[in-house]
Amino acid sequence: MSDLVIQGLNKRFGEKRVLEAYSATIRAGRVTCVMGPSGCGKTTLLHILMGLEQADSGTITGLPERISAVFQEDRLCEDFSAVSNIRLVTGKTVSEDEIMQCLSAFGLAGSEQVPVRELSGGMKRRVAIARAVLAEGELLILDEPFKGLDEVTREAVATEMKRRIAGRTVLMVTHDPAEAVLMDADVLEMRMIS
Amino acid sequence: MISIMKDKKKLQKFAAVLLTLALWQAAAMALNQKILLASPLSVLARLAVIWQEPDFLSSVWFSFIRIVGGFGLALVLGVLLAILAGKFPVLEIFFWPVFTAIKSVPVASFIIISLIWLTSAELSIFISFLMVLPIVYTNVLQGIRSTDKKMTEMADVFRIPWTHRLVYIWLPQVRPYLISACSMSLGLSWKAGIAAEIIGIPDGSIGEMLYNAKAYLNTVDLFAWTVIIVVISIAFEKLFLALVRYGFRRLARL
């Protein structure tokens, strides 16, 4: 995957301008943290990259075909197990053993076959992370991936995540500079439109 | 604790049934006119004999297969139409006058109109189909409409094929609406189907038995056949809903 180049991106919701002539370059094979105050358009930018929102104008080049994501909410199928949730996005490209190993590495050993609705908030978050990591996407979009995780778990998850996503292009939204350090990430500042 | 409370509730319900039966028996004894009001004991005595009669099983089967057939057809078509209307909103508008007409026209009108087109033996299938179709369609469409948009977005981002979306995202969200539709329409399909049989009087049906009981002023038979209809209807409803719930549970274990 080549660098992801965003040029002159504009987006409005009614009268509210969310992105105005926003430009940035996301380096391929690196983790880039997008940081900025609430309401500055971080999630909107991610949604545009994921194809969930249309930009009013501007260009994006280097966007790969396949993207995987951790959304702000977990967005898991609650009736199904962690393994089923992951298999839903990976299909047969990842074996059940690999899924089990990944879940275990994220501290979910013993909970792999439990319906997700029975898991705690932190466990659900880790299932969502495991799903994004195992999915085939060349670009990983992570919207506050460590939300709801305690400090110890966050560090353990970040270490495992870095190992598994090495060499992939990652764009991560966070409010916490410590998380950018934890992920050895480049930092991209976004400002409120005045 | 919960188990004790449930047992207590069951006991209270059982006591209520016994009290109703006692009041019914007292009213029948006070009236002392079998033609006007058959007593529960006489109905029970008739029920003990009726199932041994040669036509009993064939009559029950005749009505059962047609009413349940109509229900099944409506269930399948109602779900399909709701999926189509969910996918193409213009179809919802296109279907609207048809379903509004079905819901508001009295069932007796449909039965009489249908008798011109159909044989009396086919009537109960069509009428039970017609009564169930709008309920299933409306409920399932509502379920589809209430599908979490965020889950659909997740499926779009991960490019999940529609067959998997159906099983993992749509069906679990439509489940309560579908179960509610089945629960509402199962009893209705029996009521409407039997009403159609009483008007159409197909040979060898439960409807014919009820019609004959009325014609010969045999109130005990009328009550006995009514009890049989209620029992079959409730038993089928319980069995069917248990099967649906089992199916969804199996689905969750995929």
mmCIF file with all atom_site columns, C-alpha atoms in Angstrom, chain A residues 18-142:
data_model
loop_
_atom_site.group_PDB
_atom_site.id
_atom_site.type_symbol
_atom_site.label_atom_id
_atom_site.label_alt_id
_atom_site.label_comp_id
_atom_site.label_asym_id
_atom_site.label_entity_id
_atom_site.label_seq_id
_atom_site.pdbx_PDB_ins_code
_atom_site.Cartn_x
_atom_site.Cartn_y
_atom_site.Cartn_z
_atom_site.occupancy
_atom_site.B_iso_or_equiv
_atom_site.pdbx_formal_charge
_atom_site.auth_seq_id
_atom_site.auth_comp_id
_atom_site.auth_asym_id
_atom_site.auth_atom_id
_atom_site.pdbx_PDB_model_num
ATOM 1   C CA . VAL A 1 18  ? -16.647 20.030  10.037 1.00 0.00 ? 18  VAL A CA 1
ATOM 2   C CA . LEU A 1 19  ? -13.681 19.795  7.666  1.00 0.00 ? 19  LEU A CA 1
ATOM 3   C CA . GLU A 1 20  ? -12.330 22.721  5.707  1.00 0.00 ? 20  GLU A CA 1
ATOM 4   C CA . ALA A 1 21  ? -9.580  22.254  3.128  1.00 0.00 ? 21  ALA A CA 1
ATOM 5   C CA . TYR A 1 22  ? -8.110  19.497  5.267  1.00 0.00 ? 22  TYR A CA 1
ATOM 6   C CA . SER A 1 23  ? -4.926  17.959  3.909  1.00 0.00 ? 23  SER A CA 1
ATOM 7   C CA . ALA A 1 24  ? -2.669  15.288  5.374  1.00 0.00 ? 24  ALA A CA 1
ATOM 8   C CA . THR A 1 25  ? -0.412  12.404  4.397  1.00 0.00 ? 25  THR A CA 1
ATOM 9   C CA . ILE A 1 26  ? -0.649  9.097   6.212  1.00 0.00 ? 26  ILE A CA 1
ATOM 10  C CA . ARG A 1 27  ? 2.572   7.171   5.804  1.00 0.00 ? 27  ARG A CA 1
ATOM 11  C CA . ALA A 1 28  ? 2.203   3.615   4.552  1.00 0.00 ? 28  ALA A CA 1
ATOM 12  C CA . GLY A 1 29  ? 3.189   0.885   6.980  1.00 0.00 ? 29  GLY A CA 1
ATOM 13  C CA . ARG A 1 30  ? 3.105   3.248   9.965  1.00 0.00 ? 30  ARG A CA 1
ATOM 14  C CA . VAL A 1 31  ? 0.730   3.969   12.817 1.00 0.00 ? 31  VAL A CA 1
ATOM 15  C CA . THR A 1 32  ? -0.605  7.528   12.662 1.00 0.00 ? 32  THR A CA 1
ATOM 16  C CA . CYS A 1 33  ? -2.556  9.009   15.547 1.00 0.00 ? 33  CYS A CA 1
ATOM 17  C CA . VAL A 1 34  ? -5.098  11.691  14.754 1.00 0.00 ? 34  VAL A CA 1
ATOM 18  C CA . MET A 1 35  ? -5.483  13.944  17.771 1.00 0.00 ? 35  MET A CA 1
ATOM 19  C CA . GLY A 1 36  ? -7.521  17.008  18.453 1.00 0.00 ? 36  GLY A CA 1
ATOM 20  C CA . PRO A 1 37  ? -10.378 18.433  20.518 1.00 0.00 ? 37  PRO A CA 1
ATOM 21  C CA . SER A 1 38  ? -13.871 16.919  20.425 1.00 0.00 ? 38  SER A CA 1
ATOM 22  C CA . GLY A 1 39  ? -15.874 18.060  17.429 1.00 0.00 ? 39  GLY A CA 1
ATOM 23  C CA . CYS A 1 40  ? -12.847 18.880  15.250 1.00 0.00 ? 40  CYS A CA 1
ATOM 24  C CA . GLY A 1 41  ? -13.867 16.271  12.650 1.00 0.00 ? 41  GLY A CA 1
ATOM 25  C CA . LYS A 1 42  ? -11.700 13.269  13.551 1.00 0.00 ? 42  LYS A CA 1
ATOM 26  C CA . THR A 1 43  ? -14.503 10.717  13.334 1.00 0.00 ? 43  THR A CA 1
ATOM 27  C CA . THR A 1 44  ? -15.904 12.408  10.215 1.00 0.00 ? 44  THR A CA 1
ATOM 28  C CA . LEU A 1 45  ? -12.498 12.017  8.564  1.00 0.00 ? 45  LEU A CA 1
ATOM 29  C CA . LEU A 1 46  ? -12.456 8.312   9.460  1.00 0.00 ? 46  LEU A CA 1
ATOM 30  C CA . HIS A 1 47  ? -16.025 7.888   8.172  1.00 0.00 ? 47  HIS A CA 1
ATOM 31  C CA . ILE A 1 48  ? -15.051 9.493   4.853  1.00 0.00 ? 48  ILE A CA 1
ATOM 32  C CA . LEU A 1 49  ? -12.068 7.144   4.548  1.00 0.00 ? 49  LEU A CA 1
ATOM 33  C CA . MET A 1 50  ? -14.302 4.166   5.344  1.00 0.00 ? 50  MET A CA 1
ATOM 34  C CA . GLY A 1 51  ? -16.836 5.271   2.724  1.00 0.00 ? 51  GLY A CA 1
ATOM 35  C CA . LEU A 1 52  ? -19.582 5.862   5.306  1.00 0.00 ? 52  LEU A CA 1
ATOM 36  C CA . GLU A 1 53  ? -19.713 9.617   4.543  1.00 0.00 ? 53  GLU A CA 1
ATOM 37  C CA . GLN A 1 54  ? -19.153 11.482  1.284  1.00 0.00 ? 54  GLN A CA 1
ATOM 38  C CA . ALA A 1 55  ? -16.816 14.479  1.328  1.00 0.00 ? 55  ALA A CA 1
ATOM 39  C CA . ASP A 1 56  ? -18.276 17.623  -0.256 1.00 0.00 ? 56  ASP A CA 1
ATOM 40  C CA . SER A 1 57  ? -15.004 18.173  -2.135 1.00 0.00 ? 57  SER A CA 1
ATOM 41  C CA . GLY A 1 58  ? -11.345 17.205  -2.029 1.00 0.00 ? 58  GLY A CA 1
ATOM 42  C CA . THR A 1 59  ? -9.342  14.167  -3.087 1.00 0.00 ? 59  THR A CA 1
ATOM 43  C CA . ILE A 1 60  ? -8.016  11.065  -1.378 1.00 0.00 ? 60  ILE A CA 1
ATOM 44  C CA . THR A 1 61  ? -5.385  8.962   -3.121 1.00 0.00 ? 61  THR A CA 1
ATOM 45  C CA . GLY A 1 62  ? -3.822  5.686   -2.045 1.00 0.00 ? 62  GLY A CA 1
ATOM 46  C CA . LEU A 1 63  ? -6.972  4.412   -0.341 1.00 0.00 ? 63  LEU A CA 1
ATOM 47  C CA . PRO A 1 64  ? -6.840  0.595   -0.443 1.00 0.00 ? 64  PRO A CA 1
ATOM 48  C CA . GLU A 1 65  ? -9.711  -1.707  -1.465 1.00 0.00 ? 65  GLU A CA 1
ATOM 49  C CA . ARG A 1 66  ? -9.996  -3.426  1.876  1.00 0.00 ? 66  ARG A CA 1
ATOM 50  C CA . ILE A 1 67  ? -10.260 -1.597  5.184  1.00 0.00 ? 67  ILE A CA 1
ATOM 51  C CA . SER A 1 68  ? -10.781 -2.977  8.659  1.00 0.00 ? 68  SER A CA 1
ATOM 52  C CA . ALA A 1 69  ? -11.893 -0.941  11.613 1.00 0.00 ? 69  ALA A CA 1
ATOM 53  C CA . VAL A 1 70  ? -12.518 -0.583  15.306 1.00 0.00 ? 70  VAL A CA 1
ATOM 54  C CA . PHE A 1 71  ? -15.472 1.769   15.600 1.00 0.00 ? 71  PHE A CA 1
ATOM 55  C CA . GLN A 1 72  ? -16.205 4.103   18.486 1.00 0.00 ? 72  GLN A CA 1
ATOM 56  C CA . GLU A 1 73  ? -18.822 1.547   19.573 1.00 0.00 ? 73  GLU A CA 1
ATOM 57  C CA . ASP A 1 74  ? -17.979 -2.156  19.531 1.00 0.00 ? 74  ASP A CA 1
ATOM 58  C CA . ARG A 1 75  ? -20.524 -2.996  16.787 1.00 0.00 ? 75  ARG A CA 1
ATOM 59  C CA . LEU A 1 76  ? -20.483 -6.717  17.539 1.00 0.00 ? 76  LEU A CA 1
ATOM 60  C CA . CYS A 1 77  ? -23.251 -9.250  16.874 1.00 0.00 ? 77  CYS A CA 1
ATOM 61  C CA . GLU A 1 78  ? -24.323 -9.671  20.489 1.00 0.00 ? 78  GLU A CA 1
ATOM 62  C CA . ASP A 1 79  ? -26.002 -13.080 20.127 1.00 0.00 ? 79  ASP A CA 1
ATOM 63  C CA . PHE A 1 80  ? -22.912 -14.669 18.650 1.00 0.00 ? 80  PHE A CA 1
ATOM 64  C CA . SER A 1 81  ? -19.587 -15.700 20.158 1.00 0.00 ? 81  SER A CA 1
ATOM 65  C CA . ALA A 1 82  ? -16.301 -13.828 19.769 1.00 0.00 ? 82  ALA A CA 1
ATOM 66  C CA . VAL A 1 83  ? -15.112 -16.523 17.341 1.00 0.00 ? 83  VAL A CA 1
ATOM 67  C CA . SER A 1 84  ? -18.281 -16.171 15.217 1.00 0.00 ? 84  SER A CA 1
ATOM 68  C CA . ASN A 1 85  ? -17.953 -12.378 15.198 1.00 0.00 ? 85  ASN A CA 1
ATOM 69  C CA . ILE A 1 86  ? -14.403 -12.642 13.922 1.00 0.00 ? 86  ILE A CA 1
ATOM 70  C CA . ARG A 1 87  ? -15.192 -15.387 11.409 1.00 0.00 ? 87  ARG A CA 1
ATOM 71  C CA . LEU A 1 88  ? -17.964 -13.179 10.064 1.00 0.00 ? 88  LEU A CA 1
ATOM 72  C CA . VAL A 1 89  ? -15.404 -10.670 8.776  1.00 0.00 ? 89  VAL A CA 1
ATOM 73  C CA . THR A 1 90  ? -12.484 -12.977 8.022  1.00 0.00 ? 90  THR A CA 1
ATOM 74  C CA . GLY A 1 91  ? -14.418 -15.744 6.270  1.00 0.00 ? 91  GLY A CA 1
ATOM 75  C CA . LYS A 1 92  ? -12.144 -18.721 5.656  1.00 0.00 ? 92  LYS A CA 1
ATOM 76  C CA . THR A 1 93  ? -8.982  -16.637 5.280  1.00 0.00 ? 93  THR A CA 1
ATOM 77  C CA . VAL A 1 94  ? -8.126  -17.162 8.950  1.00 0.00 ? 94  VAL A CA 1
ATOM 78  C CA . SER A 1 95  ? -8.322  -20.566 10.653 1.00 0.00 ? 95  SER A CA 1
ATOM 79  C CA . GLU A 1 96  ? -10.226 -21.132 13.885 1.00 0.00 ? 96  GLU A CA 1
ATOM 80  C CA . ASP A 1 97  ? -6.915  -21.900 15.616 1.00 0.00 ? 97  ASP A CA 1
ATOM 81  C CA . GLU A 1 98  ? -5.527  -18.505 14.636 1.00 0.00 ? 98  GLU A CA 1
ATOM 82  C CA . ILE A 1 99  ? -8.689  -16.817 15.882 1.00 0.00 ? 99  ILE A CA 1
ATOM 83  C CA . MET A 1 100 ? -8.450  -18.661 19.203 1.00 0.00 ? 100 MET A CA 1
ATOM 84  C CA . GLN A 1 101 ? -4.758  -17.776 19.541 1.00 0.00 ? 101 GLN A CA 1
ATOM 85  C CA . CYS A 1 102 ? -5.455  -14.119 18.833 1.00 0.00 ? 102 CYS A CA 1
ATOM 86  C CA . LEU A 1 103 ? -8.310  -13.966 21.344 1.00 0.00 ? 103 LEU A CA 1
ATOM 87  C CA . SER A 1 104 ? -6.128  -15.666 23.908 1.00 0.00 ? 104 SER A CA 1
ATOM 88  C CA . ALA A 1 105 ? -3.325  -13.168 23.238 1.00 0.00 ? 105 ALA A CA 1
ATOM 89  C CA . PHE A 1 106 ? -5.790  -10.361 23.929 1.00 0.00 ? 106 PHE A CA 1
ATOM 90  C CA . GLY A 1 107 ? -6.642  -11.968 27.283 1.00 0.00 ? 107 GLY A CA 1
ATOM 91  C CA . LEU A 1 108 ? -9.891  -13.599 26.212 1.00 0.00 ? 108 LEU A CA 1
ATOM 92  C CA . ALA A 1 109 ? -8.961  -17.244 26.743 1.00 0.00 ? 109 ALA A CA 1
ATOM 93  C CA . GLY A 1 110 ? -12.002 -19.161 27.955 1.00 0.00 ? 110 GLY A CA 1
ATOM 94  C CA . SER A 1 111 ? -14.454 -16.588 26.592 1.00 0.00 ? 111 SER A CA 1
ATOM 95  C CA . GLU A 1 112 ? -14.070 -17.422 22.909 1.00 0.00 ? 112 GLU A CA 1
ATOM 96  C CA . GLN A 1 113 ? -17.347 -19.309 22.538 1.00 0.00 ? 113 GLN A CA 1
ATOM 97  C CA . VAL A 1 114 ? -19.454 -17.251 24.955 1.00 0.00 ? 114 VAL A CA 1
ATOM 98  C CA . PRO A 1 115 ? -22.139 -15.036 23.362 1.00 0.00 ? 115 PRO A CA 1
ATOM 99  C CA . VAL A 1 116 ? -20.702 -11.536 23.223 1.00 0.00 ? 116 VAL A CA 1
ATOM 100 C CA . ARG A 1 117 ? -23.663 -10.121 25.180 1.00 0.00 ? 117 ARG A CA 1
ATOM 101 C CA . GLU A 1 118 ? -22.370 -12.006 28.228 1.00 0.00 ? 118 GLU A CA 1
ATOM 102 C CA . LEU A 1 119 ? -18.933 -10.375 28.082 1.00 0.00 ? 119 LEU A CA 1
ATOM 103 C CA . SER A 1 120 ? -17.915 -7.244  29.989 1.00 0.00 ? 120 SER A CA 1
ATOM 104 C CA . GLY A 1 121 ? -17.439 -3.905  28.201 1.00 0.00 ? 121 GLY A CA 1
ATOM 105 C CA . GLY A 1 122 ? -13.644 -4.266  28.221 1.00 0.00 ? 122 GLY A CA 1
ATOM 106 C CA . MET A 1 123 ? -13.831 -7.809  26.861 1.00 0.00 ? 123 MET A CA 1
ATOM 107 C CA . LYS A 1 124 ? -16.162 -6.717  24.055 1.00 0.00 ? 124 LYS A CA 1
ATOM 108 C CA . ARG A 1 125 ? -13.687 -3.973  23.158 1.00 0.00 ? 125 ARG A CA 1
ATOM 109 C CA . ARG A 1 126 ? -10.906 -6.520  22.897 1.00 0.00 ? 126 ARG A CA 1
ATOM 110 C CA . VAL A 1 127 ? -13.074 -8.728  20.647 1.00 0.00 ? 127 VAL A CA 1
ATOM 111 C CA . ALA A 1 128 ? -13.627 -5.691  18.390 1.00 0.00 ? 128 ALA A CA 1
ATOM 112 C CA . ILE A 1 129 ? -9.858  -5.082  18.315 1.00 0.00 ? 129 ILE A CA 1
ATOM 113 C CA . ALA A 1 130 ? -9.110  -8.757  17.561 1.00 0.00 ? 130 ALA A CA 1
ATOM 114 C CA . ARG A 1 131 ? -11.682 -8.646  14.750 1.00 0.00 ? 131 ARG A CA 1
ATOM 115 C CA . ALA A 1 132 ? -10.044 -5.595  13.145 1.00 0.00 ? 132 ALA A CA 1
ATOM 116 C CA . VAL A 1 133 ? -6.554  -7.030  13.516 1.00 0.00 ? 133 VAL A CA 1
ATOM 117 C CA . LEU A 1 134 ? -7.462  -10.376 11.956 1.00 0.00 ? 134 LEU A CA 1
ATOM 118 C CA . ALA A 1 135 ? -9.514  -8.908  9.097  1.00 0.00 ? 135 ALA A CA 1
ATOM 119 C CA . GLU A 1 136 ? -7.714  -8.603  5.786  1.00 0.00 ? 136 GLU A CA 1
ATOM 120 C CA . GLY A 1 137 ? -7.767  -4.785  5.573  1.00 0.00 ? 137 GLY A CA 1
ATOM 121 C CA . GLU A 1 138 ? -4.615  -3.112  4.283  1.00 0.00 ? 138 GLU A CA 1
ATOM 122 C CA . LEU A 1 139 ? -5.646  0.012   6.155  1.00 0.00 ? 139 LEU A CA 1
ATOM 123 C CA . LEU A 1 140 ? -6.699  -0.268  9.805  1.00 0.00 ? 140 LEU A CA 1
ATOM 124 C CA . ILE A 1 141 ? -8.901  2.511   11.097 1.00 0.00 ? 141 ILE A CA 1
ATOM 125 C CA . LEU A 1 142 ? -9.142  2.624   14.868 1.00 0.00 ? 142 LEU A CA 1
#
